PDB file of C-alpha atoms in Angstrom:
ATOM      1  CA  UNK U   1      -5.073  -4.602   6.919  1.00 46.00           C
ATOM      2  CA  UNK U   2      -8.152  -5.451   5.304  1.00 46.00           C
ATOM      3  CA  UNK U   3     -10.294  -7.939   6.643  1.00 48.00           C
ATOM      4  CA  UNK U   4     -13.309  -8.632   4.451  1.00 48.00           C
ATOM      5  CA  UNK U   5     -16.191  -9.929   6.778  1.00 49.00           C
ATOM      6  CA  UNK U   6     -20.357  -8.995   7.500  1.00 54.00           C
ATOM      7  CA  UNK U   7     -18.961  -6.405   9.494  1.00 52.00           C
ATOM      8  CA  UNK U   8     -21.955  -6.478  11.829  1.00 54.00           C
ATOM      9  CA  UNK U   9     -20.982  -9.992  13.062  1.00 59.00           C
ATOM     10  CA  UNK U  10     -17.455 -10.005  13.844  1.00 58.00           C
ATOM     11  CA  UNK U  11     -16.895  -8.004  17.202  1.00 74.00           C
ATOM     12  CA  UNK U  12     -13.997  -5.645  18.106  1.00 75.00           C
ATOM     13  CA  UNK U  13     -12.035  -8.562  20.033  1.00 78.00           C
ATOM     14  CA  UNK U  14     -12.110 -11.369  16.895  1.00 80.00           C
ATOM     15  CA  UNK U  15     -11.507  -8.069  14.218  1.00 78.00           C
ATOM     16  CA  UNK U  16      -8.635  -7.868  16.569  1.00 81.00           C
ATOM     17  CA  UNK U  17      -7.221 -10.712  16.260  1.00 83.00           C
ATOM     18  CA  UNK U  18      -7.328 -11.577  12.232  1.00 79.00           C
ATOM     19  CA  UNK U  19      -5.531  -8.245  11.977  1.00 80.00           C
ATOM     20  CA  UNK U  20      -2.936  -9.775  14.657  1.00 81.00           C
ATOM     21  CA  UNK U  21      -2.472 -12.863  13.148  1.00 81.00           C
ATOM     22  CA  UNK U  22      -2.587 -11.086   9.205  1.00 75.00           C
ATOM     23  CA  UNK U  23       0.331  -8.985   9.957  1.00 76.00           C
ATOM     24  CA  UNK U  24       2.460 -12.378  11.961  1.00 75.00           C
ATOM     25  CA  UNK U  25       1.971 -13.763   8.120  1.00 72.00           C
ATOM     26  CA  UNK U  26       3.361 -10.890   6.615  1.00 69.00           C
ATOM     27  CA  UNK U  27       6.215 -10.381   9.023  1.00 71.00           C
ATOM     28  CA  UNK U  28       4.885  -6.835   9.934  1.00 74.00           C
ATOM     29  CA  UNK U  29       7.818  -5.353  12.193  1.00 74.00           C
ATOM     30  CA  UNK U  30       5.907  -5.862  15.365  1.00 79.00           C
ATOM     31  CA  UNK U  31       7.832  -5.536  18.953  1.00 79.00           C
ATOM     32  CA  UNK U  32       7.259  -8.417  21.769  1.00 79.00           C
ATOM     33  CA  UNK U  33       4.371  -6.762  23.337  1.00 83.00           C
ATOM     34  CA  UNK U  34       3.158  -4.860  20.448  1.00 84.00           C
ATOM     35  CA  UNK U  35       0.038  -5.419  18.481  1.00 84.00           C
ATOM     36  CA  UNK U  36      -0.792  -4.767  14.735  1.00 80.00           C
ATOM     37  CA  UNK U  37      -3.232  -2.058  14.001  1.00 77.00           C
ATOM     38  CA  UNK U  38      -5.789  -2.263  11.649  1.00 75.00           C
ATOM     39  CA  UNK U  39      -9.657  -1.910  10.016  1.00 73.00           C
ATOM     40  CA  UNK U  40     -12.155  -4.274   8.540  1.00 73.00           C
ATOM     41  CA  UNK U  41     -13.414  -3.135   5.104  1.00 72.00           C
ATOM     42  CA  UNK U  42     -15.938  -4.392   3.113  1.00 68.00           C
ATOM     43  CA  UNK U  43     -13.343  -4.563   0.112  1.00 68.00           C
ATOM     44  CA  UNK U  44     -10.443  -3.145  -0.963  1.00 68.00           C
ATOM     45  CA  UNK U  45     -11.807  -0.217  -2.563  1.00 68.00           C
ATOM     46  CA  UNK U  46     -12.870   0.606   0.520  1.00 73.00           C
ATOM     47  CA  UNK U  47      -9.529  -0.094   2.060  1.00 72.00           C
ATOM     48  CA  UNK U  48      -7.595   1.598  -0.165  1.00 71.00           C
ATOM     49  CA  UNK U  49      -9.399   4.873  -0.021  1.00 73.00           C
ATOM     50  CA  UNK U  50      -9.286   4.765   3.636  1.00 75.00           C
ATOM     51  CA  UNK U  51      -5.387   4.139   3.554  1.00 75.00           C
ATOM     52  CA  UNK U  52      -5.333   6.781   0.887  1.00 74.00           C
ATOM     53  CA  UNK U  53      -7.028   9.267   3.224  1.00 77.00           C
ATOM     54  CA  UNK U  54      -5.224   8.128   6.526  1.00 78.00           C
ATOM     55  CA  UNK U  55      -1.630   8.631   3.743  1.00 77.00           C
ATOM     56  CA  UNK U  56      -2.826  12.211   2.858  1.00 80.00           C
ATOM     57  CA  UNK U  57      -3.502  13.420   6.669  1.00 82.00           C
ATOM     58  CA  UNK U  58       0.375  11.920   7.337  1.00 82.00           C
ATOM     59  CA  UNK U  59       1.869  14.137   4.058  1.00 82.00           C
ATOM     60  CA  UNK U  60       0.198  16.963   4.778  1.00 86.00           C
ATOM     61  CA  UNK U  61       0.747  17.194   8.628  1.00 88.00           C
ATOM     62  CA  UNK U  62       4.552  16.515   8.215  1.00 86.00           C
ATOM     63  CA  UNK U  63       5.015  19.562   5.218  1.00 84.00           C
ATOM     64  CA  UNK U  64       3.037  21.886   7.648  1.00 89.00           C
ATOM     65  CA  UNK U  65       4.960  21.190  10.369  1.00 92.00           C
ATOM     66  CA  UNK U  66       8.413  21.460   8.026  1.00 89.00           C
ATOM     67  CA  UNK U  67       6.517  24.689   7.024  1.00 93.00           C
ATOM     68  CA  UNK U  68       6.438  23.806   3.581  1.00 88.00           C
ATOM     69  CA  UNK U  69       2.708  23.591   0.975  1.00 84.00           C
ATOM     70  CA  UNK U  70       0.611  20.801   1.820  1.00 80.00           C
ATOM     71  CA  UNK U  71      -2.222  20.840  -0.500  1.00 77.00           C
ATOM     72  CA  UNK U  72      -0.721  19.305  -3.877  1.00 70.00           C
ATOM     73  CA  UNK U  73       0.117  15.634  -2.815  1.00 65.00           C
ATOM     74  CA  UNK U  74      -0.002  12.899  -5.196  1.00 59.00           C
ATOM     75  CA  UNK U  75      -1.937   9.435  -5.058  1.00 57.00           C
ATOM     76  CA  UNK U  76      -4.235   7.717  -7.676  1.00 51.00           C
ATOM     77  CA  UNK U  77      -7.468   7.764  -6.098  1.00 58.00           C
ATOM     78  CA  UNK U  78      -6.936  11.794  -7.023  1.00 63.00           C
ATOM     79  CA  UNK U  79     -10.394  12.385  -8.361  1.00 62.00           C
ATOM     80  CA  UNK U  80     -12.436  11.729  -5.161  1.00 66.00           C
ATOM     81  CA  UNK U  81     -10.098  12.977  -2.889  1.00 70.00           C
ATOM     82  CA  UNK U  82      -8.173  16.337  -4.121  1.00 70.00           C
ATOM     83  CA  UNK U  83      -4.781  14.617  -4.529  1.00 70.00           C
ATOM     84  CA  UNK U  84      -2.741  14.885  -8.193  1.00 72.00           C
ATOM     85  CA  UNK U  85      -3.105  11.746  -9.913  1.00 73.00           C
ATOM     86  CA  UNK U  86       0.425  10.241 -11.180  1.00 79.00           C
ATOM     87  CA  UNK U  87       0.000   6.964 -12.734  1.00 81.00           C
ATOM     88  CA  UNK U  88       2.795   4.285 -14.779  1.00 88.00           C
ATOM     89  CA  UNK U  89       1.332   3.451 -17.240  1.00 87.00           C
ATOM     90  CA  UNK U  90       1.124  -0.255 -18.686  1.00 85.00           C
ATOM     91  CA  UNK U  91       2.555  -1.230 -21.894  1.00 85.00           C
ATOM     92  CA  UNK U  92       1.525  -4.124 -24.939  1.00 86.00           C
ATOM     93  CA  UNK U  93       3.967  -6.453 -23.509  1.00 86.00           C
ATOM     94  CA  UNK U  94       3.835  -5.603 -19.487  1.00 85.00           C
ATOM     95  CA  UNK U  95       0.763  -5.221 -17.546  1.00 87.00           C
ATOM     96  CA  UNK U  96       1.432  -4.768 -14.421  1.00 89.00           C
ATOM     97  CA  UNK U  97       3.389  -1.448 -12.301  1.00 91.00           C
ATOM     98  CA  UNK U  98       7.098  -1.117 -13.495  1.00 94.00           C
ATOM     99  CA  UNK U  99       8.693  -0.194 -10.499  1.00 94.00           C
ATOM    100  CA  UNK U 100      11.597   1.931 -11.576  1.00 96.00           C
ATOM    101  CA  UNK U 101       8.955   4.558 -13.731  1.00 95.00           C
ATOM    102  CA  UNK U 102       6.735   3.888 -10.526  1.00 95.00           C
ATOM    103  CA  UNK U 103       9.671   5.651  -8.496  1.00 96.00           C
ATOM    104  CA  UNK U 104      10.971   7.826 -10.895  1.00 96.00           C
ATOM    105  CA  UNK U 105       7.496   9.551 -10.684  1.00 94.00           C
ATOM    106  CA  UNK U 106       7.513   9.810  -6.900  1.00 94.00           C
ATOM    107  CA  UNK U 107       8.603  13.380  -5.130  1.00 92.00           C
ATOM    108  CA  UNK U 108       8.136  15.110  -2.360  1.00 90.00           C
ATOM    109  CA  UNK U 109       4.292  15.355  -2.128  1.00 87.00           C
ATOM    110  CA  UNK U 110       3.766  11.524  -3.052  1.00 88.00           C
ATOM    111  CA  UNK U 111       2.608  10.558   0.167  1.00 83.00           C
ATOM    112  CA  UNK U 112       2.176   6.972  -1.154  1.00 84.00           C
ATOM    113  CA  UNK U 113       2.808   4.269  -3.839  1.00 88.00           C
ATOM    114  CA  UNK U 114       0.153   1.440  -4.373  1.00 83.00           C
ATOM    115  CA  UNK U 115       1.304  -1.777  -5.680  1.00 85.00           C
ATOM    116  CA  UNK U 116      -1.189  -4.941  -6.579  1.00 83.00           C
ATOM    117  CA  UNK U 117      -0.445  -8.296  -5.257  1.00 83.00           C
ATOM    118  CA  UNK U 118      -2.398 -10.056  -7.862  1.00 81.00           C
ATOM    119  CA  UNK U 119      -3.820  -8.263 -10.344  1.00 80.00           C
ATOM    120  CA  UNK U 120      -7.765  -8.315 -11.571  1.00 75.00           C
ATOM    121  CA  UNK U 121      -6.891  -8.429 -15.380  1.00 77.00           C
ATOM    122  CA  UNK U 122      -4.324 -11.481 -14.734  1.00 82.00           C
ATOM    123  CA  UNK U 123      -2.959 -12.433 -11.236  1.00 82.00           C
ATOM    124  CA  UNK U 124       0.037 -10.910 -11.984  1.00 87.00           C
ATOM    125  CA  UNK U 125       1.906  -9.804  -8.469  1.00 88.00           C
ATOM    126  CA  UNK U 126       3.648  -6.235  -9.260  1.00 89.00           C
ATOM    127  CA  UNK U 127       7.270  -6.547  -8.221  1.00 90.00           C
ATOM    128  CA  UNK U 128       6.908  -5.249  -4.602  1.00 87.00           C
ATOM    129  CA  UNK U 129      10.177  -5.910  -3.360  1.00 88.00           C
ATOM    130  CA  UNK U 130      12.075  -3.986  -6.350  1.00 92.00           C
ATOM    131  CA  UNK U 131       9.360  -1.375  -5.554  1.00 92.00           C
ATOM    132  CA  UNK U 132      10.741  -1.143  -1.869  1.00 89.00           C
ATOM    133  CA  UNK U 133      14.572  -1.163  -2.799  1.00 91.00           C
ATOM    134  CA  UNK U 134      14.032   1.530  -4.906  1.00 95.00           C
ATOM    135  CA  UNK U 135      11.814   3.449  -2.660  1.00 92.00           C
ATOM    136  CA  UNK U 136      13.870   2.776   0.193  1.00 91.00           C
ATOM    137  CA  UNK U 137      17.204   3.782  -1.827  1.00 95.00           C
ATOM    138  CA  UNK U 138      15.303   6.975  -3.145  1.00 96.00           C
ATOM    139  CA  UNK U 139      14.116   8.004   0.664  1.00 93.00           C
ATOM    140  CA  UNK U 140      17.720   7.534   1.795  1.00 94.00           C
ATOM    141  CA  UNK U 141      19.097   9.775  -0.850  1.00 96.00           C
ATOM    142  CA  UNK U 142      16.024  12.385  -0.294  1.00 96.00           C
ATOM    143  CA  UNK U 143      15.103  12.598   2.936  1.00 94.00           C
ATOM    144  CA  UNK U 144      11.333  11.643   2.031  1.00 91.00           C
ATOM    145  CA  UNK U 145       9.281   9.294   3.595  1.00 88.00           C
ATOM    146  CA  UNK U 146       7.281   7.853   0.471  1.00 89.00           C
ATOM    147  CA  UNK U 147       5.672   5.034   1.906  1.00 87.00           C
ATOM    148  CA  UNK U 148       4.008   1.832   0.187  1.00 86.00           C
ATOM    149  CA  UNK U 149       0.318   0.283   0.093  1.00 82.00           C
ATOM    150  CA  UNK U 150      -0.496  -2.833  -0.827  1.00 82.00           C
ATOM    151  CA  UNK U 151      -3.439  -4.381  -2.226  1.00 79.00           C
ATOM    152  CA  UNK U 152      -2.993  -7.841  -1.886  1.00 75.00           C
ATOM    153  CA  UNK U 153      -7.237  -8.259  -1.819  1.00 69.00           C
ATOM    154  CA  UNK U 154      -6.616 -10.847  -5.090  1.00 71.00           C
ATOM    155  CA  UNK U 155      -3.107 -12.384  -3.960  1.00 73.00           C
ATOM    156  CA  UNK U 156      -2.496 -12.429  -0.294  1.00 71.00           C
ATOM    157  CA  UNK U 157      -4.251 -15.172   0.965  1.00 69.00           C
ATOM    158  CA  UNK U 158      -2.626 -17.723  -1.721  1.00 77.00           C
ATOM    159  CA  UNK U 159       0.950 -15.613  -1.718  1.00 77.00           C
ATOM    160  CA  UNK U 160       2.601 -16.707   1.705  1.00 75.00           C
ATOM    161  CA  UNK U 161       1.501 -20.479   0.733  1.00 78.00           C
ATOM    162  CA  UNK U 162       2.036 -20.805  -2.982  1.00 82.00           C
ATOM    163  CA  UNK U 163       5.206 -18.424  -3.486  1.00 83.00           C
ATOM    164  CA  UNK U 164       6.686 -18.753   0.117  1.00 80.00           C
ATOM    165  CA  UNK U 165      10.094 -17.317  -1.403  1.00 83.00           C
ATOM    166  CA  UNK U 166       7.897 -14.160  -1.566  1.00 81.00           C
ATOM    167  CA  UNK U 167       9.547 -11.123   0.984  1.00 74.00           C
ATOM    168  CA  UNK U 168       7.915  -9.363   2.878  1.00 59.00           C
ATOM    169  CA  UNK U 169       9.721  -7.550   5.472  1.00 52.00           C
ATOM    170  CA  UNK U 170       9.947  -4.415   3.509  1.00 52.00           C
ATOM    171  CA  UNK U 171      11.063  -1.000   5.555  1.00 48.00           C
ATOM    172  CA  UNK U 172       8.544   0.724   4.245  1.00 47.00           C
ATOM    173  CA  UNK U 173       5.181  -0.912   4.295  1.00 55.00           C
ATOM    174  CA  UNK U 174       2.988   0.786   5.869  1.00 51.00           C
ATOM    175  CA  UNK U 175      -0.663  -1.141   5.089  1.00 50.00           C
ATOM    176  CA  UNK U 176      -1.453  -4.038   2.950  1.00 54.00           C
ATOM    177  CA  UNK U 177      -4.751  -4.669   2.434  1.00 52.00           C
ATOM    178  CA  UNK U 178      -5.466  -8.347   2.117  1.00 49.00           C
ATOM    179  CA  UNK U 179      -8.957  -9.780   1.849  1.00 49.00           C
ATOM    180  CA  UNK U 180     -10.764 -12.712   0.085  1.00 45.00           C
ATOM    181  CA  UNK U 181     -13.453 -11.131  -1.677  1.00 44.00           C
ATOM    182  CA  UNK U 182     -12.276 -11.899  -5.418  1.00 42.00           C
ATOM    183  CA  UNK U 183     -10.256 -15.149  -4.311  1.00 37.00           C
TER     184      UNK U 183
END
């Protein structure tokens, strides 16, 4: 979770708990006694490259322990972080992820999939729950574990209030990063 705040001000305890009650919104799959876990970030550039990172230690510990090459997985933030870039692109009439390419592209060393919940160039909310059928159906048939990020930073405050029909219990969420910076 992303928590956009003057970092210096908000102490461990209150960090916390807006990560606690951020993932109760979102339905995050949270036992009795369990809490969430989560960072604040001063954006979610900053989120998303630490998720990416955090992603890329997970791939590449699970193919060395399956004794397989770790040092080729796939994620967009490539460039900065020596991961193969794979990215769908957008078309004149659609400007926003199209799920099915988005999962047609994943394979074995995809250790994630990002998806926008409200986009910069116009609010748009990427289908997220198509993404998750179809990455959940593909992981099934596989055997991966391709999991999803989401960067809600433009959309997630707004989304559970003004499109409550929205789902969000997805299997395989594994951050969303949710912040108010460009809201």
């Amino acid at each position: 979770m992303n928590i956009t705040s003057r970092m210096n001000e908000v102490g461990p305890l209150q960090l916390n708990r807006c990560v606690n009650i951020i993932a109760h919104l979102f339905n995050a799959p949270l036992g009795e006694s369990e809490a969430a876990v989560g960072v604040g970030t001063v954006g979610s550039s900053e989120a998303i490259m630490l998720a990416g990172l955090a992603f890329k230690r997970k791939w590449q510990n699970k193919m060395e322990a399956q004794g397989k090459p770790f040092d080729k997985p796939n994620i967009k933030f490539a460039r900065y972080f020596e991961v193969e870039l794979k990215e769908v692109k957008l078309t004149q009439d659609y400007y926003v992820m199209d799920p099915d390419k988005a999962v047609e592209m994943v394979d074995e060393n995809t250790i994630c999939v990002a998806a926008i919940l409200g986009s910069a160039l116009n609010g748009e909310f990427e289908d997220v729950k198509r993404l998750n059928d179809l990455l959940v159906q593909k992981n099934n048939e596989t055997g991966w574990d391709t999991p999803i990020h989401v960067d809600a930073a433009s959309g997630g405050f707004i989304a559970p209030f003004l499109c409550p029909e929205l789902e969000w219990d997805f299997h395989n969420f594994e951050e969303v990063c949710d912040g108010q910076e460009k809201d």
